[in-house]
């Protein structure tokens, strides 16, 4: 059973749980669950806790997963600036036939970059992290263009819409979602005009939660899949490009999470559709290691914690299904906290006090790999733990270890064992999404930015696939919680989050010209137009660059400007 299912197995038997399920056969649904959205064999559903085990063992179910926290990609070098009274005439705009979809948080609908001729370009915003308005998903509320237009012409627009993007701006530097949206969709009134400057916008605000110590945790994997469903249903038959600058450290990095399978099912079944994702900012996170282990051999994996860290911590170990590993955990004074044989779940205890749990699963159904999940509850007081893996039965021997993201107290591996490859984010490894790394566009050498994550995927595929500008990108700045509406402000952020929407907006222009392109044609045209990347200074950087630098003037047949 999925480790997170085991965690939620006990509680109020009548509580309704949100889950992701993979069906064995399309349209053959198990009993006692309510289907909310479906992309091929992946469905989101609701089930009462008392029926959870019955659902898990149903003959119709291949895989069942509990919700997994989805963080926003963190941004770096955030600074605030102001540009006052910049007004340009875009009164003769033609509305694009391509919808721009965005799943993120904090969308400032009062910003001039998203208002044309006094009317909003937002068709709908689904605010997930609030009380239900009775929509089909059962949570959150949906505001449409009629309400938004009324709001932007009122004295207090956020009060009128009952939605203030500044509530999720924890640092006062502008929300992630408004900044990302401006890169792709600005009409040029304040921020530089984006390639998707004419596109109608459908947005999903996943909100902001303090989960697992992360101060940028959004919703979860179920809400993300249902956010995709919301955008696509409201786009109707129109072409659509969806940007997602989201993801954490963990999971198997083989593109076989339910979210990633759903993404591939969407892209291979719907023409005129692209999903663009950031690769992540985890190259320097010191949160990944891998290696090979022989039968009878023991490998030590030192795991270091921040001083006075009281946040939960999590490590995942993925290894080949034909192998068997046993686990020993020792703290910094040599005390053994756990001795576990293969595929046995064990409590981790120190001085008879439970400090965590080690869950060990054989042949996870989507990957066929074995999975060890070590969860610490925040009570441990050690400086480091030593996780010892022993090869009990080995045929292949390869393992990958990931420490999950924790913005308030990130634990790390000992630098000597850190591996910087295979550090793409947890949900960007599907076959057909377009994944973007970040480079420094202000440097003539155009180096990959130090934090931009590296591929390949754990099964050897190229991710990220392209590089785009990601250094101190100026874009639309949202209102703070103290503001009644947006002013003509820009803010500057760095990250692969800033690179992804630039590529997404280029694909919008491609689909405006040919709305029936398949994802295979989109990818081919985009990748063949890239400018090659020179990795002679560091050969491993090729795993961070993919096909090279995205070149809009090539893919769109534009004149290159200096």
Coordinates of C-alpha atoms in Angstrom, one line a residue:
X1 CA 0.0 0.0 0.0
X2 CA 1.1 3.6 -0.8
X3 CA 2.9 5.0 2.4
X4 CA 0.6 8.0 2.5
X5 CA -2.5 5.8 2.3
X6 CA -1.2 4.0 5.4
X7 CA -0.9 7.3 7.2
X8 CA -4.6 8.3 6.5
X9 CA -6.0 4.8 7.0
X10 CA -7.3 5.5 10.5
X11 CA -9.7 8.2 11.7
X12 CA -13.3 9.1 11.3
X13 CA -14.8 6.2 9.2
X14 CA -17.3 8.6 7.5
X15 CA -14.8 11.2 6.5
X16 CA -14.6 11.7 2.8
X17 CA -11.0 11.3 1.4
X18 CA -9.7 12.7 -1.9
X19 CA -7.5 10.2 -3.9
X20 CA -5.9 9.5 -7.2
X21 CA -6.6 6.2 -8.8
X22 CA -5.3 4.3 -11.8
X23 CA -7.8 2.0 -13.4
X24 CA -7.0 -1.5 -14.8
X25 CA -9.6 -1.0 -17.5
X26 CA -11.1 2.3 -18.8
X27 CA -14.7 2.9 -17.7
X28 CA -14.6 -0.1 -15.2
X29 CA -15.0 1.8 -12.0
X30 CA -15.0 0.2 -8.5
X31 CA -17.9 0.5 -6.1
X32 CA -18.1 3.0 -3.2
X33 CA -16.2 5.8 -4.8
X34 CA -17.3 9.0 -6.6
X35 CA -15.4 9.9 -9.8
X36 CA -14.6 13.6 -10.0
X37 CA -12.2 13.9 -13.0
X38 CA -10.7 11.5 -15.5
X39 CA -7.8 11.5 -17.9
X40 CA -7.5 8.1 -19.5
X41 CA -6.8 5.5 -16.8
X42 CA -6.1 8.2 -14.1
X43 CA -9.1 9.4 -12.1
X44 CA -9.5 11.7 -9.1
X45 CA -12.2 10.4 -6.7
X46 CA -13.8 10.7 -3.3
X47 CA -14.2 7.7 -0.9
X48 CA -15.2 7.4 2.7
X49 CA -12.4 6.2 5.0
X50 CA -14.4 3.1 5.9
X51 CA -14.3 2.0 2.3
X52 CA -10.6 2.8 1.7
X53 CA -9.2 -0.7 2.1
X54 CA -12.0 -2.2 0.0
X55 CA -11.2 0.3 -2.7
X56 CA -7.5 -0.4 -2.5
X57 CA -8.0 -4.2 -3.0
X58 CA -10.7 -3.8 -5.7
X59 CA -10.1 -5.8 -8.9
X60 CA -10.7 -2.7 -10.9
X61 CA -7.8 -0.7 -9.3
X62 CA -4.2 -0.8 -10.5
X63 CA -2.9 1.9 -8.2
X64 CA -4.4 4.1 -5.4
X65 CA -2.6 7.2 -4.1
X66 CA -3.2 9.6 -1.2
X67 CA -2.8 13.3 -1.9
X68 CA 0.8 14.5 -2.1
X69 CA 1.9 18.1 -1.3
X70 CA 2.8 20.2 -4.3
X71 CA 5.2 23.1 -3.6
X72 CA 5.6 26.1 -5.9
X73 CA 9.1 26.3 -7.4
X74 CA 11.0 28.7 -5.1
X75 CA 12.4 31.9 -6.7
X76 CA 15.6 33.7 -6.0
X77 CA 17.0 37.2 -5.9
X78 CA 13.6 38.8 -5.4
X79 CA 13.7 42.6 -5.5
X80 CA 11.0 45.2 -5.8
X81 CA 11.0 48.2 -8.1
X82 CA 8.4 50.6 -9.4
X83 CA 7.5 51.9 -12.9
X84 CA 4.9 54.6 -12.6
X85 CA 2.4 55.7 -15.2
X86 CA 3.7 53.6 -18.1
X87 CA 0.7 53.5 -20.5
X88 CA 0.8 52.1 -24.0
X89 CA -2.1 51.9 -26.5
X90 CA -3.3 48.4 -27.2
X91 CA -6.9 49.3 -27.9
X92 CA -7.0 47.5 -31.3
X93 CA -6.0 44.1 -29.9
X94 CA -7.4 40.9 -31.5
X95 CA -8.3 38.2 -28.9
X96 CA -6.3 35.1 -29.3
X97 CA -7.9 31.8 -30.1
X98 CA -5.5 30.0 -27.7
X99 CA -6.3 29.9 -24.0
X100 CA -3.5 30.4 -21.5
X101 CA -4.0 28.2 -18.4
X102 CA -2.0 28.6 -15.2
X103 CA -1.9 26.6 -12.0
X104 CA -0.1 28.6 -9.3
X105 CA -1.1 31.0 -6.6
X106 CA -1.9 34.8 -6.2
X107 CA -3.4 36.2 -9.4
X108 CA -3.9 40.0 -9.3
X109 CA -6.8 40.6 -11.6
X110 CA -6.5 44.4 -11.0
X111 CA -3.1 44.7 -12.6
X112 CA -3.2 46.7 -15.9
X113 CA -1.2 44.0 -17.6
X114 CA -4.3 41.8 -17.7
X115 CA -6.9 44.4 -18.5
X116 CA -7.8 45.5 -22.1
X117 CA -10.2 48.3 -22.9
X118 CA -11.4 48.2 -19.3
X119 CA -12.2 44.5 -19.4
X120 CA -10.4 41.6 -17.7
X121 CA -8.7 38.9 -19.7
X122 CA -9.4 36.4 -16.9
X123 CA -12.3 34.1 -18.0
X124 CA -12.3 32.3 -14.7
X125 CA -10.2 31.9 -11.5
X126 CA -10.8 28.8 -9.3
X127 CA -9.7 29.7 -5.8
X128 CA -9.2 26.2 -4.4
X129 CA -8.1 27.1 -0.8
X130 CA -11.4 28.5 0.5
X131 CA -14.9 27.3 1.4
X132 CA -16.9 25.6 -1.3
X133 CA -19.4 27.6 -3.4
X134 CA -21.2 24.4 -4.4
X135 CA -19.1 23.7 -7.5
X136 CA -18.7 20.1 -8.8
X137 CA -15.3 19.6 -7.2
X138 CA -16.7 20.2 -3.7
X139 CA -14.2 22.8 -2.5
X140 CA -13.1 26.3 -3.3
X141 CA -15.0 29.0 -5.3
X142 CA -15.0 30.0 -8.9
X143 CA -15.1 33.7 -10.0
X144 CA -15.8 34.5 -13.6
X145 CA -15.2 37.5 -15.9
X146 CA -18.5 39.1 -15.1
X147 CA -17.7 39.4 -11.4
X148 CA -14.1 40.3 -12.1
X149 CA -15.2 43.1 -14.4
X150 CA -17.6 44.4 -11.8
X151 CA -14.8 44.3 -9.3
X152 CA -12.1 46.1 -11.2
X153 CA -14.5 49.1 -11.7
X154 CA -15.5 49.2 -8.0
X155 CA -13.8 51.1 -5.2
X156 CA -12.7 48.0 -3.5
X157 CA -12.2 45.3 -6.1
X158 CA -10.7 42.6 -3.9
X159 CA -13.6 43.0 -1.4
X160 CA -16.1 42.8 -4.3
X161 CA -14.6 39.6 -5.7
X162 CA -13.9 38.3 -2.2
X163 CA -10.4 37.3 -3.3
X164 CA -7.2 39.1 -2.5
X165 CA -4.0 37.7 -4.1
X166 CA -1.8 39.5 -1.5
X167 CA -3.0 37.1 1.2
X168 CA -0.5 34.6 -0.1
X169 CA 2.4 37.0 -0.4
X170 CA 4.2 36.0 2.7
X171 CA 7.3 38.1 2.0
X172 CA 5.8 41.2 0.4
X173 CA 7.7 40.7 -2.9
X174 CA 4.8 40.0 -5.2
X175 CA 3.0 36.8 -5.7
X176 CA 4.5 33.9 -7.7
X177 CA 1.4 33.6 -9.9
X178 CA 1.1 37.2 -11.0
X179 CA 4.8 37.4 -11.8
X180 CA 4.7 34.1 -13.8
X181 CA 1.5 35.2 -15.6
X182 CA 3.0 38.6 -16.5
X183 CA 6.0 36.9 -18.3
X184 CA 3.7 35.1 -20.6
X185 CA 0.6 37.2 -20.9
X186 CA 1.4 40.9 -20.1
X187 CA -0.3 43.2 -22.6
X188 CA 2.7 45.6 -22.3
X189 CA 1.1 48.3 -20.2
X190 CA 3.6 47.8 -17.3
X191 CA 5.7 44.6 -17.8
X192 CA 7.2 43.8 -21.2
X193 CA 4.7 42.5 -23.6
X194 CA 4.4 38.7 -23.5
X195 CA 4.0 36.4 -26.6
X196 CA 0.6 35.4 -25.1
X197 CA -0.5 39.1 -24.7
X198 CA -3.8 38.5 -26.4
X199 CA -4.8 35.2 -24.8
X200 CA -7.8 34.7 -22.6
X201 CA -6.7 33.4 -19.2
X202 CA -8.1 30.5 -17.1
X203 CA -6.3 30.3 -13.7
X204 CA -6.3 27.9 -10.8
X205 CA -5.1 29.4 -7.5
X206 CA -4.1 26.4 -5.3
X207 CA -3.7 28.7 -2.3
X208 CA -0.9 28.6 0.2
X209 CA -0.5 26.3 3.1
X210 CA 2.2 25.6 5.8
X211 CA 2.6 21.9 5.1
X212 CA 5.6 19.7 6.1
X213 CA 7.6 22.8 7.0
X214 CA 7.3 24.3 3.6
X215 CA 6.3 27.9 3.4
X216 CA 5.5 27.6 -0.3
X217 CA 3.3 24.5 -0.3
X218 CA 0.3 24.8 -2.4
X219 CA -2.4 22.2 -2.7
X220 CA -1.8 18.6 -3.4
X221 CA -1.7 16.1 -6.3
X222 CA -5.4 15.6 -6.3
X223 CA -6.2 19.3 -6.5
X224 CA -3.6 19.7 -9.3
X225 CA -5.2 17.0 -11.5
X226 CA -8.6 18.6 -10.8
X227 CA -7.1 22.0 -11.7
X228 CA -6.1 20.5 -15.1
X229 CA -9.6 19.3 -15.5
X230 CA -11.1 22.7 -14.7
X231 CA -8.9 24.5 -17.3
X232 CA -9.5 22.0 -20.0
X233 CA -13.3 21.9 -19.5
X234 CA -13.5 25.6 -19.5
X235 CA -11.3 25.9 -22.6
X236 CA -13.7 23.7 -24.5
X237 CA -12.6 23.0 -28.0
X238 CA -10.1 25.8 -28.1
X239 CA -6.3 25.2 -28.1
X240 CA -4.7 25.6 -24.7
X241 CA -1.3 26.0 -23.2
X242 CA -0.9 25.3 -19.5
X243 CA 2.0 26.5 -17.4
X244 CA 2.9 24.8 -14.1
X245 CA 5.9 26.1 -12.2
X246 CA 5.4 23.6 -9.4
X247 CA 7.1 20.5 -7.8
X248 CA 9.2 19.1 -5.0
X249 CA 12.2 16.8 -4.6
X250 CA 10.8 13.4 -4.1
X251 CA 9.2 10.4 -5.9
X252 CA 10.8 8.0 -8.4
X253 CA 11.6 10.5 -11.2
X254 CA 10.5 8.1 -13.9
X255 CA 7.4 10.0 -15.0
X256 CA 5.0 7.5 -13.5
X257 CA 3.3 9.4 -10.7
X258 CA -0.5 9.6 -11.3
X259 CA -0.1 13.4 -12.0
X260 CA 2.5 12.7 -14.8
X261 CA 0.5 9.8 -16.3
X262 CA -2.5 12.1 -16.4
X263 CA -0.4 14.8 -18.1
X264 CA 0.7 12.3 -20.8
X265 CA -2.9 11.1 -21.2
X266 CA -4.0 14.7 -21.8
X267 CA -1.3 15.5 -24.3
X268 CA -1.6 12.4 -26.4
X269 CA -5.4 12.6 -26.7
X270 CA -6.0 16.3 -27.3
X271 CA -4.6 18.2 -30.2
X272 CA -3.7 21.9 -29.9
X273 CA -2.5 21.3 -26.3
X274 CA 0.8 21.7 -24.5
X275 CA 1.7 21.6 -20.8
X276 CA 4.9 23.4 -19.9
X277 CA 6.7 22.9 -16.6
X278 CA 9.7 24.3 -14.7
X279 CA 12.5 21.8 -14.1
X280 CA 13.0 23.0 -10.5
X281 CA 15.7 24.9 -8.6
X282 CA 17.3 21.9 -6.9
X283 CA 20.7 21.6 -8.5
X284 CA 22.4 22.9 -5.3
X285 CA 19.8 21.5 -2.8
X286 CA 22.1 18.6 -1.7
X287 CA 18.9 16.5 -1.5
X288 CA 19.8 13.6 -3.9
X289 CA 22.2 10.8 -4.0
X290 CA 22.4 7.5 -5.9
X291 CA 24.6 4.5 -6.2
X292 CA 25.0 0.8 -6.7
X293 CA 25.0 -1.8 -3.9
X294 CA 26.1 -5.4 -4.1
X295 CA 24.6 -8.4 -2.2
X296 CA 25.9 -8.4 1.4
X297 CA 27.3 -4.9 1.1
X298 CA 26.3 -2.1 3.4
X299 CA 26.1 1.6 2.2
X300 CA 26.1 4.5 4.7
X301 CA 23.9 7.5 3.8
X302 CA 24.5 10.4 6.3
X303 CA 21.5 12.6 6.7
X304 CA 22.2 16.1 8.3
X305 CA 19.6 18.3 10.0
X306 CA 19.5 22.0 10.6
X307 CA 20.1 23.1 14.2
X308 CA 16.9 23.2 16.3
X309 CA 14.9 21.9 13.3
X310 CA 11.4 21.0 14.6
X311 CA 9.9 20.5 11.2
X312 CA 9.0 17.1 9.7
X313 CA 11.6 15.6 7.5
X314 CA 11.3 12.9 4.8
X315 CA 13.6 10.7 2.8
X316 CA 12.6 8.4 -0.1
X317 CA 14.6 5.5 -1.4
X318 CA 13.7 3.9 -4.7
X319 CA 15.4 0.8 -5.9
X320 CA 14.9 -2.0 -8.4
X321 CA 12.0 -4.4 -7.9
X322 CA 14.2 -7.5 -8.2
X323 CA 16.3 -6.4 -5.3
X324 CA 15.8 -6.4 -1.5
X325 CA 17.4 -3.9 0.9
X326 CA 17.2 -3.9 4.7
X327 CA 17.5 -0.6 6.7
X328 CA 19.3 0.4 9.8
X329 CA 19.0 3.9 11.2
X330 CA 21.5 5.3 13.8
X331 CA 21.6 8.7 15.4
X332 CA 24.7 10.9 16.0
X333 CA 25.8 9.1 19.2
X334 CA 25.6 5.6 17.6
X335 CA 22.2 4.6 19.1
X336 CA 20.3 2.3 16.8
X337 CA 16.8 3.7 16.2
X338 CA 15.6 1.2 13.7
X339 CA 16.6 -2.2 12.3
X340 CA 14.2 -3.2 9.6
X341 CA 14.0 -6.3 7.3
X342 CA 12.8 -5.9 3.7
X343 CA 9.1 -4.9 3.2
X344 CA 8.3 -4.5 6.9
X345 CA 6.9 -1.2 8.3
X346 CA 8.6 -0.1 11.5
X347 CA 8.3 2.7 14.1
X348 CA 11.5 4.7 14.6
X349 CA 12.0 5.3 18.3
X350 CA 14.6 7.0 20.6
X351 CA 14.4 6.4 24.3
X352 CA 11.0 4.8 23.9
X353 CA 9.7 8.0 22.2
X354 CA 8.4 7.7 18.7
X355 CA 10.2 10.0 16.3
X356 CA 9.2 8.7 13.0
X357 CA 8.2 5.7 10.8
X358 CA 9.9 3.7 8.1
X359 CA 7.5 2.3 5.5
X360 CA 8.9 -0.2 3.0
X361 CA 6.9 -1.3 -0.1
X362 CA 7.6 -4.0 -2.6
X363 CA 6.9 -3.4 -6.4
X364 CA 5.0 0.0 -6.4
X365 CA 2.5 -0.7 -9.2
X366 CA 3.2 2.2 -11.5
X367 CA 7.0 1.8 -11.5
X368 CA 7.5 -1.8 -10.4
X369 CA 10.2 -0.4 -8.1
X370 CA 10.6 -0.9 -4.4
X371 CA 10.1 2.1 -2.2
X372 CA 11.4 3.0 1.3
X373 CA 9.8 6.1 2.9
X374 CA 11.3 7.5 6.1
X375 CA 9.1 10.0 7.8
X376 CA 10.4 12.0 10.8
X377 CA 7.7 13.8 12.9
X378 CA 9.9 16.8 14.1
X379 CA 10.7 15.4 17.5
X380 CA 14.2 14.2 16.7
X381 CA 17.0 16.3 18.3
X382 CA 20.0 14.7 16.5
X383 CA 22.5 16.6 14.3
X384 CA 22.5 13.8 11.9
X385 CA 21.3 10.3 11.3
X386 CA 23.1 7.5 9.5
X387 CA 20.8 5.5 7.2
X388 CA 22.5 2.2 6.4
X389 CA 21.3 0.2 3.5
X390 CA 22.2 -3.5 3.3
X391 CA 22.0 -5.5 0.1
X392 CA 20.0 -8.6 1.2
X393 CA 19.2 -9.8 -2.3
X394 CA 20.6 -8.0 -5.3
X395 CA 20.3 -8.5 -9.0
X396 CA 20.7 -5.0 -10.3
X397 CA 21.7 -2.9 -7.3
X398 CA 20.9 0.7 -8.4
X399 CA 19.2 3.0 -5.8
X400 CA 18.2 6.6 -5.7
X401 CA 17.6 8.6 -2.5
X402 CA 15.7 11.9 -2.2
X403 CA 15.2 14.2 0.7
X404 CA 11.9 16.0 0.3
X405 CA 11.8 19.8 0.2
X406 CA 11.4 21.7 3.5
X407 CA 11.7 25.5 3.2
X408 CA 11.8 26.0 6.9
X409 CA 14.5 23.5 7.8
X410 CA 15.9 21.7 4.8
X411 CA 17.9 18.6 5.7
X412 CA 20.7 17.5 3.4
X413 CA 23.0 14.7 2.5
X414 CA 26.7 14.8 3.4
X415 CA 28.3 16.8 0.6
X416 CA 30.7 13.9 -0.3
X417 CA 27.8 11.7 -1.4
X418 CA 25.6 14.4 -3.1
X419 CA 24.7 13.8 -6.7
X420 CA 23.4 16.8 -8.7
X421 CA 22.0 14.9 -11.7
X422 CA 18.5 13.5 -11.6
X423 CA 17.3 16.6 -9.6
X424 CA 14.4 17.6 -11.7
X425 CA 11.2 18.3 -9.8
X426 CA 8.9 15.5 -8.7
X427 CA 6.1 16.0 -11.2
X428 CA 7.9 17.2 -14.4
X429 CA 9.2 13.8 -15.7
X430 CA 6.4 12.7 -17.9
X431 CA 7.2 11.8 -21.6
X432 CA 5.4 14.7 -23.3
X433 CA 5.3 17.8 -21.1
X434 CA 7.8 20.4 -22.1
X435 CA 10.3 21.0 -19.2
X436 CA 12.3 24.2 -19.0
X437 CA 15.6 25.0 -17.3
X438 CA 16.9 28.6 -16.6
X439 CA 20.0 30.4 -17.9
X440 CA 21.5 33.8 -17.3
X441 CA 20.4 36.0 -20.2
X442 CA 22.5 38.9 -18.9
X443 CA 25.8 37.0 -19.3
X444 CA 27.2 36.8 -22.8
X445 CA 28.2 33.1 -22.2
X446 CA 24.6 32.3 -21.3
X447 CA 25.4 29.9 -18.5
X448 CA 22.9 27.7 -16.9
X449 CA 21.9 29.3 -13.6
X450 CA 23.5 27.7 -10.6
X451 CA 20.3 26.4 -9.1
X452 CA 18.6 25.1 -12.2
X453 CA 17.9 21.4 -11.8
X454 CA 19.5 18.7 -13.8
X455 CA 18.3 15.6 -15.6
X456 CA 18.2 13.0 -16.8
X457 CA 15.1 11.2 -15.4
X458 CA 15.9 8.1 -13.3
X459 CA 15.0 6.0 -16.4
X460 CA 17.4 7.9 -18.6
X461 CA 15.3 10.4 -20.5
X462 CA 16.2 14.0 -21.3
X463 CA 14.7 16.5 -18.8
X464 CA 14.8 19.5 -19.0
X465 CA 14.4 19.8 -22.7
X466 CA 15.1 23.5 -23.3
X467 CA 16.7 26.5 -21.6
X468 CA 15.0 30.0 -21.3
X469 CA 15.9 33.3 -19.6
X470 CA 15.5 33.0 -15.8
X471 CA 17.8 35.6 -14.2
X472 CA 16.2 38.6 -12.4
X473 CA 13.2 38.7 -14.7
X474 CA 11.1 41.8 -14.3
X475 CA 7.4 41.1 -14.5
X476 CA 4.0 42.1 -13.1
X477 CA 4.0 42.7 -9.4
X478 CA 0.8 42.0 -7.4
X479 CA -0.8 44.1 -4.8
X480 CA 0.3 43.7 -1.2
X481 CA -2.3 42.8 1.4
X482 CA -2.4 46.5 2.3
X483 CA -3.3 47.7 -1.2
X484 CA -6.8 48.3 -2.5
X485 CA -5.6 47.5 -6.1
X486 CA -2.5 47.0 -8.1
X487 CA -0.2 49.9 -9.0
X488 CA 2.1 50.1 -12.0
X489 CA 4.8 48.0 -10.3
X490 CA 7.2 45.4 -11.5
X491 CA 9.2 42.9 -9.4
X492 CA 12.2 40.9 -10.2
X493 CA 12.6 37.2 -9.6
X494 CA 15.0 34.4 -10.7
X495 CA 14.3 30.8 -11.2
X496 CA 13.1 28.1 -13.6
X497 CA 9.6 29.3 -12.6
X498 CA 10.4 32.4 -14.7
X499 CA 11.8 30.4 -17.6
X500 CA 8.8 28.1 -18.1
X501 CA 6.1 30.7 -18.9
X502 CA 8.4 32.3 -21.5
X503 CA 8.4 29.0 -23.4
X504 CA 4.7 28.5 -22.8
X505 CA 3.9 31.9 -24.4
X506 CA 6.0 31.0 -27.5
X507 CA 3.9 27.8 -27.9
X508 CA 0.8 30.0 -27.7
X509 CA 2.0 31.8 -30.8
X510 CA 2.7 28.5 -32.5
X511 CA -0.9 27.3 -31.9
X512 CA -2.3 30.6 -33.0
X513 CA -0.9 29.9 -36.4
X514 CA -1.8 26.2 -36.4
X515 CA -4.3 25.3 -33.7
X516 CA -4.4 21.6 -34.6
X517 CA -0.7 20.8 -33.9
X518 CA -0.2 17.6 -31.9
X519 CA 2.1 17.6 -28.9
X520 CA 4.6 15.6 -31.1
X521 CA 4.6 18.3 -33.7
X522 CA 4.9 21.1 -31.1
X523 CA 7.9 19.4 -29.4
X524 CA 9.6 18.7 -32.8
X525 CA 9.2 22.3 -34.0
X526 CA 10.3 23.8 -30.7
X527 CA 13.3 21.5 -30.2
X528 CA 14.6 21.7 -33.7
X529 CA 14.6 25.5 -33.6
X530 CA 16.8 25.7 -30.4
X531 CA 20.3 27.2 -30.4
X532 CA 22.8 24.6 -29.3
X533 CA 24.4 24.6 -25.9
X534 CA 28.2 24.4 -25.4
X535 CA 29.0 22.2 -22.5
X536 CA 32.8 22.2 -22.9
X537 CA 33.4 23.9 -19.5
X538 CA 31.3 21.3 -17.7
X539 CA 30.2 18.2 -19.7
X540 CA 27.6 17.4 -17.1
X541 CA 25.8 20.6 -17.9
X542 CA 24.4 18.9 -21.0
X543 CA 22.0 17.2 -18.6
X544 CA 20.7 20.7 -17.6
X545 CA 20.4 22.1 -21.1
X546 CA 18.5 19.6 -23.2
X547 CA 18.3 20.7 -26.8
X548 CA 19.6 24.1 -25.9
X549 CA 18.4 27.7 -25.8
X550 CA 14.8 28.3 -26.9
X551 CA 14.9 30.7 -29.9
X552 CA 11.6 32.4 -30.5
X553 CA 12.8 34.2 -33.6
X554 CA 13.5 30.8 -35.2
X555 CA 10.4 28.9 -34.1
X556 CA 8.1 31.8 -35.0
X557 CA 10.1 33.0 -38.0
X558 CA 10.6 36.4 -36.4
X559 CA 13.4 38.9 -37.1
X560 CA 16.0 38.7 -34.3
X561 CA 16.5 42.0 -32.5
X562 CA 19.6 43.0 -30.6

